[in-house]
C-alpha angles and dihedrals in degrees: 000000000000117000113198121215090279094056104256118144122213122196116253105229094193121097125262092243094039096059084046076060098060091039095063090036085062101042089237120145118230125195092181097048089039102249129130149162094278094046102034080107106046114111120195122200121232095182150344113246109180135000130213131168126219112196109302099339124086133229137193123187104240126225099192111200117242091032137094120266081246089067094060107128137190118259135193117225090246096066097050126091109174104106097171084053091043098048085035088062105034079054097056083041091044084048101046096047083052100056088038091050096222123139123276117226092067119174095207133005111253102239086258094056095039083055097051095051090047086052089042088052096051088051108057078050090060088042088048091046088048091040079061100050092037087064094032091062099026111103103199134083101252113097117227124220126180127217128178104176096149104062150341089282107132134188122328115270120220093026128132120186119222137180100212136009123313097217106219119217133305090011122110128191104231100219111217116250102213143056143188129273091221117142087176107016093187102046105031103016107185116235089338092316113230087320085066089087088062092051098281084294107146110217099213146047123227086279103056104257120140107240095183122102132258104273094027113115116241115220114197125190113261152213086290109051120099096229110104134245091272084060103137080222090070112085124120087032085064084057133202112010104169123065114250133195122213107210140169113256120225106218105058101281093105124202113025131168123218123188115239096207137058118278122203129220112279092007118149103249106169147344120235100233134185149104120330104222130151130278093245079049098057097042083066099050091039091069088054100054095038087061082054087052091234134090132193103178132118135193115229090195100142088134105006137338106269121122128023141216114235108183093172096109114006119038144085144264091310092068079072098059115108133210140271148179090213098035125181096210125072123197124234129180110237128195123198128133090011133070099189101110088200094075105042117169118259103227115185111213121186112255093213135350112304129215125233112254088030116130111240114241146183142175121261093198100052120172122177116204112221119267105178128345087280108062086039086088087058102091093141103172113180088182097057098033108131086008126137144184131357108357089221089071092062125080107259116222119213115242117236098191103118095203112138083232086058109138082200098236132061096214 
């Protein structure tokens, strides 16, 4: 920001670390831009572009960060301290040799390969970048972080990230308008507590673990209850709790997530979250999708099919989650701050412990067999949503699963 002698201010269109740039090039202290007289000749590096080896010494090609592409120089290892940038790069070239099949130990990059580790470099800058704003958005606890270590792919584009629903046009969430008088929901629950409208059957134990089975609605307490946020009946509202890591898988099945910490058996993972739009609404878009070989729509059909979950282009890190045969994750319909029991919330609960490091999964073709009268109006089906008439007429996608269960296609 520039002000005039008037006192007008005009917006400065360079970059911070361009104008950082211009302060070193001309030699000018800044105490705004962070640069001063004892660092005007520290260089950082941003990336490592090419690699060559001169007898027994070392060099990178140095991309130094707050200057152009055309003041890339040539350093010896020596010179270099940047150890996460140096194993980062000797890993993508170790990679790449690898898939190429071509011998380690090189004295200079072919112009193919030099290229390939410039265009790998500006990449995990664009993953880094989407990583910041992932966690900058995002409203939950778990952290988010982003690898592509398969190909140049880089961040989705056309994606927006989103905590809760994004509610389409001409539908309105109807709040509830009452809440418990519960001072301790769990140990002395008043007249059922919110859990009262499933029968008083309280979904979770005193760790948080839904006990309910699969079919079966989850009432949490909600905005207007009197208990207060540490309420054991408060769980997918509190959001994400694990870190996840969205990647890049390496047999065809695209983006995955997989959770970096332990999950326990029947713990809350995710939400599937998107745009509310109608069902009409969602047949359109569905043929759409279904040309593209991919669907991310979901019914939400727990009383009558009426409105429908697109996460496409505006959801979070479920809209990552791929598909299996043999999945981890089970869905359950969840109800807080609204009554409408047309738009139920899509909770996804592990199935069994996971491991750290596993990929997250569930299965697209869902189908919950009845447990009571309640849970028979649950019928959820990701596969079929905005789907009509004779499945032979629709393009079927091959399933990738690799699971022994696999029924070989997703829908």
């Amino acid at each position: 920001m520039a002000e005039n002698l008037n006192g007008c201010h005009v917006v400065c269109k360079s970059s911070r670390s361009h104008l950082q740039y211009l302060c070193r090039l001309e030699r000018v202290a800044c105490t705004d831009l962070g640069i001063s007289k004892k660092n005007l000749n520290h260089f950082e590096v941003e990336y490592l572009c090419d690699y060559k080896k001169k007898g027994d010494q070392e060099f990178y090609l140095v991309k130094w960060k707050g200057y152009p592409e055309s003041q890339n120089t040539w350093e010896p290892r020596k010179n270099l301290k940047c150890l996460k940038i140096l194993k980062q790069f000797r890993l993508d070239l170790e990679r790449e040799l690898q898939r190429r099949k071509q011998r380690r130990g090189l004295k200079k990059l072919d112009h193919s390969l030099a290229h390939f580790m410039l265009q790998k470099a500006k990449q995990r800058q664009q993953l880094d970048r989407w990583e910041a704003s992932l966690n900058t958005t995002r409203a939950h606890k778990g952290r988010i972080c982003v690898r592509n270590d398969v190909d140049l792919e880089g961040p989705p584009k056309d994606f927006t990230y989103i905590n809760n629903y994004k509610v389409g046009e001409g539908i309105v969430l109807t709040e509830v308008a009452v809440g418990c008088e519960c001072q301790d929901c769990f140990k002395e629950p008043l007249k059922g507590c919110c859990a009262g409208a499933s029968l008083h059957r309280f979904a979770y134990n005193d760790k948080g673990q839904v006990k309910l089975k699969a079919g079966q609605p989850v009432y949490e307490c909600n905005a207007r209850c009197r208990c207060g946020p540490e309420c054991l009946n408060r769980v997918v509202q509190k959001g994400i709790q694990y870190d996840m890591s969205i990647f890049k898988t390496d047999n065809g099945r695209g983006w995955g997530v997989r959770t970096m910490e332990k999950i326990r058996k029947n713990s809350f993972v995710m939400e599937y979250v998107g745009e509310i739009i109608t069902s009409e609404e969602a047949e359109r878009r569905g043929h759409i999708y279904d040309r593209q070989g991919a669907t991310y729509l979901f019914d939400l059909d727990y009383v009558e099919d009426v409105y429908t979950v697109d996460a496409a282009h505006h959801g979070n890190i479920s809209h990552f989650v791929n598909h299996s045969c043999t999945p981890n994750l089970q869905v359950y319909n969840v109800f807080i701050n609204n009554i409408d029991e047309r738009l139920p919330r899509i909770a996804f609960f592990a199935t069994r412990m996971i491991k750290a490091g596993e990929e997250l999964t569930f299965d697209y073709k869902m189908q919950i067999d009845p447990v009571d009268a309640e849970s028979t109006r649950m019928d959820s089906n990701f596969g079929l949503a905005g789907m009509t008439g004779s499945p032979k007429k629709r393009v079927r996608v091959e399933c990738k699963c690799g699971m022994e269960s696999c029924r070989k296609y997703l829908f």
